JSON list of C-alpha atoms in Angstrom, two decimals:
[
{"chain": "A", "resi": 1, "resn": "MET", "atom": "CA", "xyz": [42.10, -93.59, 81.97]},
{"chain": "A", "resi": 2, "resn": "ILE", "atom": "CA", "xyz": [44.41, -90.83, 81.09]},
{"chain": "A", "resi": 3, "resn": "LYS", "atom": "CA", "xyz": [43.08, -87.28, 80.87]},
{"chain": "A", "resi": 4, "resn": "VAL", "atom": "CA", "xyz": [44.70, -85.61, 78.18]},
{"chain": "A", "resi": 5, "resn": "LEU", "atom": "CA", "xyz": [44.30, -82.10, 77.09]},
{"chain": "A", "resi": 6, "resn": "ILE", "atom": "CA", "xyz": [44.94, -80.90, 73.11]},
{"chain": "A", "resi": 7, "resn": "ALA", "atom": "CA", "xyz": [46.25, -77.81, 72.29]},
{"chain": "A", "resi": 8, "resn": "ASP", "atom": "CA", "xyz": [47.12, -76.85, 68.66]},
{"chain": "A", "resi": 9, "resn": "ASP", "atom": "CA", "xyz": [46.04, -73.36, 66.83]},
{"chain": "A", "resi": 10, "resn": "GLN", "atom": "CA", "xyz": [44.72, -75.79, 63.86]},
{"chain": "A", "resi": 11, "resn": "GLN", "atom": "CA", "xyz": [41.10, -77.18, 64.23]},
{"chain": "A", "resi": 12, "resn": "LEU", "atom": "CA", "xyz": [41.98, -79.99, 62.08]},
{"chain": "A", "resi": 13, "resn": "ILE", "atom": "CA", "xyz": [44.81, -81.25, 63.77]},
{"chain": "A", "resi": 14, "resn": "ARG", "atom": "CA", "xyz": [43.28, -81.27, 67.28]},
{"chain": "A", "resi": 15, "resn": "GLU", "atom": "CA", "xyz": [40.03, -82.43, 66.36]},
{"chain": "A", "resi": 16, "resn": "SER", "atom": "CA", "xyz": [42.32, -85.60, 64.64]},
{"chain": "A", "resi": 17, "resn": "LEU", "atom": "CA", "xyz": [43.61, -86.05, 67.29]},
{"chain": "A", "resi": 18, "resn": "LYS", "atom": "CA", "xyz": [40.52, -86.11, 69.81]},
{"chain": "A", "resi": 19, "resn": "LEU", "atom": "CA", "xyz": [38.81, -88.61, 67.62]},
{"chain": "A", "resi": 20, "resn": "PHE", "atom": "CA", "xyz": [41.97, -90.88, 67.83]},
{"chain": "A", "resi": 21, "resn": "LEU", "atom": "CA", "xyz": [42.70, -90.60, 71.43]},
{"chain": "A", "resi": 22, "resn": "GLU", "atom": "CA", "xyz": [38.99, -91.27, 72.21]},
{"chain": "A", "resi": 23, "resn": "SER", "atom": "CA", "xyz": [38.61, -93.95, 69.68]},
{"chain": "A", "resi": 24, "resn": "THR", "atom": "CA", "xyz": [41.36, -96.44, 71.51]},
{"chain": "A", "resi": 25, "resn": "GLY", "atom": "CA", "xyz": [39.31, -96.24, 74.82]},
{"chain": "A", "resi": 26, "resn": "GLU", "atom": "CA", "xyz": [42.51, -95.68, 76.83]},
{"chain": "A", "resi": 27, "resn": "PHE", "atom": "CA", "xyz": [42.33, -91.75, 76.91]},
{"chain": "A", "resi": 28, "resn": "SER", "atom": "CA", "xyz": [39.61, -89.22, 78.08]},
{"chain": "A", "resi": 29, "resn": "VAL", "atom": "CA", "xyz": [40.23, -85.79, 76.34]},
{"chain": "A", "resi": 30, "resn": "THR", "atom": "CA", "xyz": [39.07, -83.11, 78.78]},
{"chain": "A", "resi": 31, "resn": "ALA", "atom": "CA", "xyz": [39.51, -80.41, 75.79]},
{"chain": "A", "resi": 32, "resn": "ALA", "atom": "CA", "xyz": [40.52, -79.45, 72.51]},
{"chain": "A", "resi": 33, "resn": "VAL", "atom": "CA", "xyz": [41.76, -75.92, 72.54]},
{"chain": "A", "resi": 34, "resn": "GLY", "atom": "CA", "xyz": [43.36, -73.16, 70.11]},
{"chain": "A", "resi": 35, "resn": "ASP", "atom": "CA", "xyz": [45.45, -70.85, 71.85]},
{"chain": "A", "resi": 36, "resn": "GLY", "atom": "CA", "xyz": [47.65, -70.61, 75.10]},
{"chain": "A", "resi": 37, "resn": "ILE", "atom": "CA", "xyz": [45.01, -68.73, 77.23]},
{"chain": "A", "resi": 38, "resn": "GLU", "atom": "CA", "xyz": [42.54, -71.10, 76.48]},
{"chain": "A", "resi": 39, "resn": "VAL", "atom": "CA", "xyz": [45.10, -73.90, 77.67]},
{"chain": "A", "resi": 40, "resn": "LEU", "atom": "CA", "xyz": [45.79, -72.24, 81.01]},
{"chain": "A", "resi": 41, "resn": "ASP", "atom": "CA", "xyz": [41.58, -71.76, 81.75]},
{"chain": "A", "resi": 42, "resn": "SER", "atom": "CA", "xyz": [41.16, -75.73, 80.62]},
{"chain": "A", "resi": 43, "resn": "VAL", "atom": "CA", "xyz": [44.03, -76.81, 82.81]},
{"chain": "A", "resi": 44, "resn": "LYS", "atom": "CA", "xyz": [42.49, -74.92, 85.97]},
{"chain": "A", "resi": 45, "resn": "ASN", "atom": "CA", "xyz": [39.06, -76.36, 85.39]},
{"chain": "A", "resi": 46, "resn": "GLU", "atom": "CA", "xyz": [39.87, -79.92, 84.50]},
{"chain": "A", "resi": 47, "resn": "GLN", "atom": "CA", "xyz": [43.70, -80.62, 85.58]},
{"chain": "A", "resi": 48, "resn": "PRO", "atom": "CA", "xyz": [44.57, -83.12, 82.89]},
{"chain": "A", "resi": 49, "resn": "ASP", "atom": "CA", "xyz": [47.22, -85.73, 83.18]},
{"chain": "A", "resi": 50, "resn": "ILE", "atom": "CA", "xyz": [49.08, -84.95, 79.93]},
{"chain": "A", "resi": 51, "resn": "ILE", "atom": "CA", "xyz": [48.88, -81.86, 77.90]},
{"chain": "A", "resi": 52, "resn": "LEU", "atom": "CA", "xyz": [49.92, -82.23, 73.95]},
{"chain": "A", "resi": 53, "resn": "MET", "atom": "CA", "xyz": [50.86, -78.74, 73.51]},
{"chain": "A", "resi": 54, "resn": "ASP", "atom": "CA", "xyz": [51.42, -77.23, 70.15]},
{"chain": "A", "resi": 55, "resn": "ILE", "atom": "CA", "xyz": [54.79, -74.67, 70.73]},
{"chain": "A", "resi": 56, "resn": "ARG", "atom": "CA", "xyz": [53.46, -72.23, 68.58]},
{"chain": "A", "resi": 57, "resn": "MET", "atom": "CA", "xyz": [50.08, -70.77, 69.66]},
{"chain": "A", "resi": 58, "resn": "PRO", "atom": "CA", "xyz": [48.52, -67.22, 69.59]},
{"chain": "A", "resi": 59, "resn": "LYS", "atom": "CA", "xyz": [48.09, -65.12, 72.62]},
{"chain": "A", "resi": 60, "resn": "LEU", "atom": "CA", "xyz": [50.33, -67.28, 74.57]},
{"chain": "A", "resi": 61, "resn": "ASP", "atom": "CA", "xyz": [52.77, -69.97, 72.90]},
{"chain": "A", "resi": 62, "resn": "GLY", "atom": "CA", "xyz": [53.66, -73.36, 74.40]},
{"chain": "A", "resi": 63, "resn": "VAL", "atom": "CA", "xyz": [57.20, -72.20, 75.90]},
{"chain": "A", "resi": 64, "resn": "GLN", "atom": "CA", "xyz": [55.16, -69.81, 77.91]},
{"chain": "A", "resi": 65, "resn": "CYS", "atom": "CA", "xyz": [52.37, -72.12, 78.86]},
{"chain": "A", "resi": 66, "resn": "THR", "atom": "CA", "xyz": [54.68, -75.04, 79.65]},
{"chain": "A", "resi": 67, "resn": "LYS", "atom": "CA", "xyz": [56.21, -72.37, 82.23]},
{"chain": "A", "resi": 68, "resn": "GLN", "atom": "CA", "xyz": [53.47, -70.99, 83.83]},
{"chain": "A", "resi": 69, "resn": "ILE", "atom": "CA", "xyz": [51.68, -74.92, 84.24]},
{"chain": "A", "resi": 70, "resn": "LYS", "atom": "CA", "xyz": [54.77, -76.45, 85.57]},
{"chain": "A", "resi": 71, "resn": "GLU", "atom": "CA", "xyz": [54.97, -73.53, 88.20]},
{"chain": "A", "resi": 72, "resn": "SER", "atom": "CA", "xyz": [51.21, -73.53, 89.05]},
{"chain": "A", "resi": 73, "resn": "TYR", "atom": "CA", "xyz": [50.40, -77.47, 88.31]},
{"chain": "A", "resi": 74, "resn": "PRO", "atom": "CA", "xyz": [54.04, -79.68, 88.48]},
{"chain": "A", "resi": 75, "resn": "SER", "atom": "CA", "xyz": [52.39, -83.05, 88.44]},
{"chain": "A", "resi": 76, "resn": "VAL", "atom": "CA", "xyz": [50.64, -82.03, 84.78]},
{"chain": "A", "resi": 77, "resn": "LYS", "atom": "CA", "xyz": [53.01, -83.50, 82.27]},
{"chain": "A", "resi": 78, "resn": "ILE", "atom": "CA", "xyz": [53.47, -82.03, 78.77]},
{"chain": "A", "resi": 79, "resn": "ILE", "atom": "CA", "xyz": [54.21, -83.19, 75.50]},
{"chain": "A", "resi": 80, "resn": "ILE", "atom": "CA", "xyz": [55.61, -80.60, 73.12]},
{"chain": "A", "resi": 81, "resn": "LEU", "atom": "CA", "xyz": [54.12, -80.97, 69.11]},
{"chain": "A", "resi": 82, "resn": "THR", "atom": "CA", "xyz": [56.83, -79.18, 67.03]},
{"chain": "A", "resi": 83, "resn": "THR", "atom": "CA", "xyz": [58.18, -78.85, 63.58]},
{"chain": "A", "resi": 84, "resn": "PHE", "atom": "CA", "xyz": [61.76, -79.78, 62.77]},
{"chain": "A", "resi": 85, "resn": "ASP", "atom": "CA", "xyz": [62.91, -76.18, 62.76]},
{"chain": "A", "resi": 86, "resn": "ASP", "atom": "CA", "xyz": [61.64, -75.00, 66.37]},
{"chain": "A", "resi": 87, "resn": "ASP", "atom": "CA", "xyz": [65.06, -75.44, 68.41]},
{"chain": "A", "resi": 88, "resn": "GLU", "atom": "CA", "xyz": [64.70, -72.13, 70.43]},
{"chain": "A", "resi": 89, "resn": "TYR", "atom": "CA", "xyz": [61.24, -73.05, 71.15]},
{"chain": "A", "resi": 90, "resn": "VAL", "atom": "CA", "xyz": [62.08, -76.62, 72.29]},
{"chain": "A", "resi": 91, "resn": "TYR", "atom": "CA", "xyz": [65.09, -75.66, 74.28]},
{"chain": "A", "resi": 92, "resn": "ASN", "atom": "CA", "xyz": [62.86, -73.29, 76.49]},
{"chain": "A", "resi": 93, "resn": "ALA", "atom": "CA", "xyz": [60.23, -75.72, 76.76]},
{"chain": "A", "resi": 94, "resn": "LEU", "atom": "CA", "xyz": [62.35, -78.66, 78.24]},
{"chain": "A", "resi": 95, "resn": "ARG", "atom": "CA", "xyz": [63.95, -76.00, 80.18]},
{"chain": "A", "resi": 96, "resn": "PHE", "atom": "CA", "xyz": [60.88, -75.08, 81.88]},
{"chain": "A", "resi": 97, "resn": "GLY", "atom": "CA", "xyz": [59.71, -79.13, 82.48]},
{"chain": "A", "resi": 98, "resn": "ALA", "atom": "CA", "xyz": [58.33, -80.19, 79.34]},
{"chain": "A", "resi": 99, "resn": "SER", "atom": "CA", "xyz": [58.47, -84.10, 79.51]},
{"chain": "A", "resi": 100, "resn": "GLY", "atom": "CA", "xyz": [58.36, -84.83, 75.76]},
{"chain": "A", "resi": 101, "resn": "TYR", "atom": "CA", "xyz": [59.39, -83.42, 72.27]},
{"chain": "A", "resi": 102, "resn": "LEU", "atom": "CA", "xyz": [57.52, -84.86, 69.35]},
{"chain": "A", "resi": 103, "resn": "LEU", "atom": "CA", "xyz": [57.36, -83.96, 65.85]},
{"chain": "A", "resi": 104, "resn": "LYS", "atom": "CA", "xyz": [54.35, -83.47, 64.24]},
{"chain": "A", "resi": 105, "resn": "GLY", "atom": "CA", "xyz": [53.48, -85.91, 61.82]},
{"chain": "A", "resi": 106, "resn": "ILE", "atom": "CA", "xyz": [54.17, -88.77, 63.86]},
{"chain": "A", "resi": 107, "resn": "ALA", "atom": "CA", "xyz": [52.37, -92.10, 63.50]},
{"chain": "A", "resi": 108, "resn": "LEU", "atom": "CA", "xyz": [49.32, -92.09, 65.93]},
{"chain": "A", "resi": 109, "resn": "ASP", "atom": "CA", "xyz": [50.19, -95.60, 67.64]},
{"chain": "A", "resi": 110, "resn": "GLU", "atom": "CA", "xyz": [53.74, -93.75, 68.52]},
{"chain": "A", "resi": 111, "resn": "LEU", "atom": "CA", "xyz": [51.67, -90.95, 69.80]},
{"chain": "A", "resi": 112, "resn": "LYS", "atom": "CA", "xyz": [49.84, -93.26, 71.71]},
{"chain": "A", "resi": 113, "resn": "ASN", "atom": "CA", "xyz": [52.85, -94.75, 73.43]},
{"chain": "A", "resi": 114, "resn": "ALA", "atom": "CA", "xyz": [54.62, -91.60, 74.23]},
{"chain": "A", "resi": 115, "resn": "ILE", "atom": "CA", "xyz": [51.45, -90.34, 75.87]},
{"chain": "A", "resi": 116, "resn": "LYS", "atom": "CA", "xyz": [51.40, -93.76, 78.07]},
{"chain": "A", "resi": 117, "resn": "THR", "atom": "CA", "xyz": [55.41, -93.21, 78.61]},
{"chain": "A", "resi": 118, "resn": "VAL", "atom": "CA", "xyz": [55.11, -89.79, 79.61]},
{"chain": "A", "resi": 119, "resn": "TYR", "atom": "CA", "xyz": [52.09, -90.70, 82.06]},
{"chain": "A", "resi": 120, "resn": "VAL", "atom": "CA", "xyz": [54.39, -93.17, 84.06]},
{"chain": "A", "resi": 121, "resn": "GLY", "atom": "CA", "xyz": [57.00, -90.40, 84.47]},
{"chain": "A", "resi": 122, "resn": "GLN", "atom": "CA", "xyz": [59.61, -91.08, 81.42]},
{"chain": "A", "resi": 123, "resn": "ALA", "atom": "CA", "xyz": [60.59, -88.78, 79.28]},
{"chain": "A", "resi": 124, "resn": "MET", "atom": "CA", "xyz": [59.68, -89.28, 75.46]},
{"chain": "A", "resi": 125, "resn": "ILE", "atom": "CA", "xyz": [62.12, -87.85, 72.33]},
{"chain": "A", "resi": 126, "resn": "ASN", "atom": "CA", "xyz": [61.12, -88.47, 68.82]},
{"chain": "A", "resi": 127, "resn": "PRO", "atom": "CA", "xyz": [64.07, -91.07, 68.02]},
{"chain": "A", "resi": 128, "resn": "ASP", "atom": "CA", "xyz": [64.31, -88.80, 64.66]},
{"chain": "A", "resi": 129, "resn": "ILE", "atom": "CA", "xyz": [65.63, -85.72, 66.66]},
{"chain": "A", "resi": 130, "resn": "ALA", "atom": "CA", "xyz": [67.82, -87.09, 69.16]},
{"chain": "A", "resi": 131, "resn": "SER", "atom": "CA", "xyz": [70.84, -85.49, 68.01]},
{"chain": "A", "resi": 132, "resn": "LYS", "atom": "CA", "xyz": [69.25, -82.30, 68.14]},
{"chain": "A", "resi": 133, "resn": "VAL", "atom": "CA", "xyz": [68.08, -82.49, 71.52]},
{"chain": "A", "resi": 134, "resn": "LEU", "atom": "CA", "xyz": [71.49, -83.74, 72.74]},
{"chain": "A", "resi": 135, "resn": "GLN", "atom": "CA", "xyz": [72.60, -80.49, 71.04]},
{"chain": "A", "resi": 136, "resn": "LEU", "atom": "CA", "xyz": [69.79, -78.57, 73.28]},
{"chain": "A", "resi": 137, "resn": "PHE", "atom": "CA", "xyz": [71.31, -80.47, 76.51]},
{"chain": "A", "resi": 138, "resn": "CYS", "atom": "CA", "xyz": [74.58, -79.59, 75.83]},
{"chain": "A", "resi": 139, "resn": "LYS", "atom": "CA", "xyz": [73.58, -75.77, 75.33]},
{"chain": "A", "resi": 140, "resn": "MET", "atom": "CA", "xyz": [71.75, -76.09, 78.81]},
{"chain": "A", "resi": 141, "resn": "ALA", "atom": "CA", "xyz": [74.58, -77.58, 80.52]},
{"chain": "A", "resi": 142, "resn": "ASN", "atom": "CA", "xyz": [77.32, -74.95, 79.05]},
{"chain": "A", "resi": 143, "resn": "GLU", "atom": "CA", "xyz": [74.33, -72.01, 79.99]},
{"chain": "A", "resi": 144, "resn": "GLY", "atom": "CA", "xyz": [74.56, -72.77, 83.73]},
{"chain": "A", "resi": 145, "resn": "ASN", "atom": "CA", "xyz": [71.56, -74.93, 84.10]},
{"chain": "A", "resi": 146, "resn": "ASN", "atom": "CA", "xyz": [73.24, -76.66, 86.47]},
{"chain": "A", "resi": 147, "resn": "MET", "atom": "CA", "xyz": [72.25, -79.87, 88.32]},
{"chain": "A", "resi": 148, "resn": "VAL", "atom": "CA", "xyz": [73.77, -80.02, 91.65]},
{"chain": "A", "resi": 149, "resn": "ILE", "atom": "CA", "xyz": [73.93, -83.92, 93.05]},
{"chain": "A", "resi": 150, "resn": "ASN", "atom": "CA", "xyz": [75.11, -84.85, 96.86]},
{"chain": "A", "resi": 151, "resn": "ASN", "atom": "CA", "xyz": [78.29, -86.84, 96.48]},
{"chain": "A", "resi": 152, "resn": "SER", "atom": "CA", "xyz": [76.75, -89.29, 98.53]},
{"chain": "A", "resi": 153, "resn": "ASP", "atom": "CA", "xyz": [73.97, -89.61, 95.91]},
{"chain": "A", "resi": 154, "resn": "CYS", "atom": "CA", "xyz": [76.43, -90.30, 93.20]},
{"chain": "A", "resi": 155, "resn": "GLU", "atom": "CA", "xyz": [77.97, -93.10, 95.23]},
{"chain": "A", "resi": 156, "resn": "SER", "atom": "CA", "xyz": [74.97, -94.90, 95.46]},
{"chain": "A", "resi": 157, "resn": "LEU", "atom": "CA", "xyz": [74.30, -95.46, 91.76]},
{"chain": "A", "resi": 158, "resn": "THR", "atom": "CA", "xyz": [75.41, -98.99, 90.74]},
{"chain": "A", "resi": 159, "resn": "GLU", "atom": "CA", "xyz": [77.52, -99.59, 87.62]},
{"chain": "A", "resi": 160, "resn": "THR", "atom": "CA", "xyz": [74.69, -100.52, 85.45]},
{"chain": "A", "resi": 161, "resn": "GLU", "atom": "CA", "xyz": [72.90, -97.05, 86.44]},
{"chain": "A", "resi": 162, "resn": "TRP", "atom": "CA", "xyz": [76.09, -95.64, 85.43]},
{"chain": "A", "resi": 163, "resn": "LYS", "atom": "CA", "xyz": [76.13, -97.56, 82.06]},
{"chain": "A", "resi": 164, "resn": "ILE", "atom": "CA", "xyz": [72.61, -96.11, 81.49]},
{"chain": "A", "resi": 165, "resn": "ILE", "atom": "CA", "xyz": [73.19, -92.46, 82.20]},
{"chain": "A", "resi": 166, "resn": "ARG", "atom": "CA", "xyz": [76.23, -92.61, 79.61]},
{"chain": "A", "resi": 167, "resn": "GLN", "atom": "CA", "xyz": [74.09, -93.76, 77.21]},
{"chain": "A", "resi": 168, "resn": "ILE", "atom": "CA", "xyz": [71.20, -90.82, 77.83]},
{"chain": "A", "resi": 169, "resn": "GLU", "atom": "CA", "xyz": [74.06, -88.36, 77.77]},
{"chain": "A", "resi": 170, "resn": "LYS", "atom": "CA", "xyz": [74.69, -89.69, 74.35]},
{"chain": "A", "resi": 171, "resn": "GLY", "atom": "CA", "xyz": [70.75, -88.83, 73.31]},
{"chain": "A", "resi": 172, "resn": "LEU", "atom": "CA", "xyz": [69.82, -92.60, 73.26]},
{"chain": "A", "resi": 173, "resn": "SER", "atom": "CA", "xyz": [66.34, -93.62, 73.42]},
{"chain": "A", "resi": 174, "resn": "ASN", "atom": "CA", "xyz": [65.32, -96.33, 76.22]},
{"chain": "A", "resi": 175, "resn": "LYS", "atom": "CA", "xyz": [65.08, -98.81, 73.14]},
{"chain": "A", "resi": 176, "resn": "GLU", "atom": "CA", "xyz": [68.40, -98.01, 71.92]},
{"chain": "A", "resi": 177, "resn": "ILE", "atom": "CA", "xyz": [70.18, -98.17, 75.22]},
{"chain": "A", "resi": 178, "resn": "ALA", "atom": "CA", "xyz": [68.03, -101.57, 75.75]},
{"chain": "A", "resi": 179, "resn": "LYS", "atom": "CA", "xyz": [69.79, -102.93, 72.93]},
{"chain": "A", "resi": 180, "resn": "THR", "atom": "CA", "xyz": [73.22, -101.59, 73.38]},
{"chain": "A", "resi": 181, "resn": "LEU", "atom": "CA", "xyz": [73.01, -102.71, 77.28]},
{"chain": "A", "resi": 182, "resn": "PHE", "atom": "CA", "xyz": [71.26, -106.05, 76.15]},
{"chain": "A", "resi": 183, "resn": "LEU", "atom": "CA", "xyz": [68.34, -105.21, 78.43]},
{"chain": "A", "resi": 184, "resn": "SER", "atom": "CA", "xyz": [64.68, -105.15, 78.43]},
{"chain": "A", "resi": 185, "resn": "GLU", "atom": "CA", "xyz": [63.02, -101.71, 77.53]},
{"chain": "A", "resi": 186, "resn": "GLY", "atom": "CA", "xyz": [61.05, -102.51, 80.85]},
{"chain": "A", "resi": 187, "resn": "THR", "atom": "CA", "xyz": [64.44, -103.06, 82.82]},
{"chain": "A", "resi": 188, "resn": "VAL", "atom": "CA", "xyz": [65.75, -99.66, 81.21]},
{"chain": "A", "resi": 189, "resn": "ARG", "atom": "CA", "xyz": [62.74, -97.56, 82.40]},
{"chain": "A", "resi": 190, "resn": "ASN", "atom": "CA", "xyz": [62.69, -99.17, 85.79]},
{"chain": "A", "resi": 191, "resn": "TYR", "atom": "CA", "xyz": [66.74, -98.29, 86.07]},
{"chain": "A", "resi": 192, "resn": "ILE", "atom": "CA", "xyz": [65.95, -94.64, 85.07]},
{"chain": "A", "resi": 193, "resn": "SER", "atom": "CA", "xyz": [63.29, -94.02, 87.65]},
{"chain": "A", "resi": 194, "resn": "THR", "atom": "CA", "xyz": [65.56, -95.33, 90.19]},
{"chain": "A", "resi": 195, "resn": "ILE", "atom": "CA", "xyz": [68.12, -93.23, 89.17]},
{"chain": "A", "resi": 196, "resn": "LEU", "atom": "CA", "xyz": [65.95, -90.32, 89.28]},
{"chain": "A", "resi": 197, "resn": "ASP", "atom": "CA", "xyz": [64.82, -91.03, 92.87]},
{"chain": "A", "resi": 198, "resn": "LYS", "atom": "CA", "xyz": [68.70, -91.46, 93.90]},
{"chain": "A", "resi": 199, "resn": "LEU", "atom": "CA", "xyz": [69.81, -88.34, 92.42]},
{"chain": "A", "resi": 200, "resn": "GLU", "atom": "CA", "xyz": [66.64, -86.27, 93.33]},
{"chain": "A", "resi": 201, "resn": "LEU", "atom": "CA", "xyz": [65.99, -85.37, 89.56]},
{"chain": "A", "resi": 202, "resn": "ARG", "atom": "CA", "xyz": [62.63, -84.02, 88.59]},
{"chain": "A", "resi": 203, "resn": "ASP", "atom": "CA", "xyz": [62.85, -86.14, 84.86]},
{"chain": "A", "resi": 204, "resn": "ARG", "atom": "CA", "xyz": [65.11, -87.44, 82.19]},
{"chain": "A", "resi": 205, "resn": "THR", "atom": "CA", "xyz": [65.75, -84.02, 80.97]},
{"chain": "A", "resi": 206, "resn": "GLN", "atom": "CA", "xyz": [67.31, -82.93, 84.19]},
{"chain": "A", "resi": 207, "resn": "LEU", "atom": "CA", "xyz": [69.13, -86.35, 84.04]},
{"chain": "A", "resi": 208, "resn": "ALA", "atom": "CA", "xyz": [70.64, -85.54, 80.49]},
{"chain": "A", "resi": 209, "resn": "ILE", "atom": "CA", "xyz": [71.63, -82.27, 81.14]},
{"chain": "A", "resi": 210, "resn": "TRP", "atom": "CA", "xyz": [73.56, -83.64, 84.25]},
{"chain": "A", "resi": 211, "resn": "ALA", "atom": "CA", "xyz": [75.37, -86.40, 82.52]},
{"chain": "A", "resi": 212, "resn": "VAL", "atom": "CA", "xyz": [76.18, -83.68, 79.86]},
{"chain": "A", "resi": 213, "resn": "GLN", "atom": "CA", "xyz": [77.35, -81.42, 82.56]},
{"chain": "A", "resi": 214, "resn": "MET", "atom": "CA", "xyz": [79.49, -84.22, 84.06]},
{"chain": "A", "resi": 215, "resn": "SER", "atom": "CA", "xyz": [81.03, -85.13, 80.98]},
{"chain": "A", "resi": 216, "resn": "LEU", "atom": "CA", "xyz": [81.99, -81.08, 80.14]},
{"chain": "A", "resi": 217, "resn": "SER", "atom": "CA", "xyz": [83.57, -81.12, 83.87]},
{"chain": "A", "resi": 218, "resn": "ILE", "atom": "CA", "xyz": [85.80, -83.97, 83.11]}
]
C-alpha cells in the first residue's frame, strides 16, 4: 500500500482527497495537513512514500518544503498541486526535486494514476501544461542548471533510447511518446528507467533539462 501525505491549506480539498484515496484500498493517508511546518513534522514522524503538495501554503510554501524534504529524505517523492499561473513556484519546485506537476481540478482517477506513476520512479506532468513545463526546462537549461553526463554513458544509449530522449525534450508525455514511436506505454516507461540508470540521472525532470541543454548546445 502506498503511503501518501496530503498537504493543502484548504481543509475541504485535503479531506476530500483523503476520503477518495482511502476509499480505493490502494493508499494509506499518513496525514492531511494545512501548512509547510506541519508537512516537515509529519514527514519526520511518518516518512510517506508520496506527498501531494500544495504549492502555496502558509508558514512554509511548497517550494521550500520540497527543498528541505529532498535534502533530508531524498526517497520521498513529491507531486506539486497547483493552479495554471504558478510558473515561478513550479520552476523552483522542479529544480529542487519534485517528481510531478499537476493542476488542481485533475480528475480523481488521473490523480490516482499519477501517484502510482511517481511511486515507481517516473515523473508525472499534466498533459494540459506540457508546453509550459517545456518552457521551464528551457529556462533551467539556460540558467546554468547543467546536467553533466560522461561521454561513455552517452555512447551506451541505443537508437531507440535517443528517440525517446528527443521526445522528452519536446515535452511529450509517456502516452504521446508511445503513440509517436509505436510502442506501449509500459515499454516507454521501461526505456526511461534504463536511460536514467545509464546517465545516472535522478528523474525525468533532470533528463528533460539535459535533453534541452544538449539541443541548445548544438
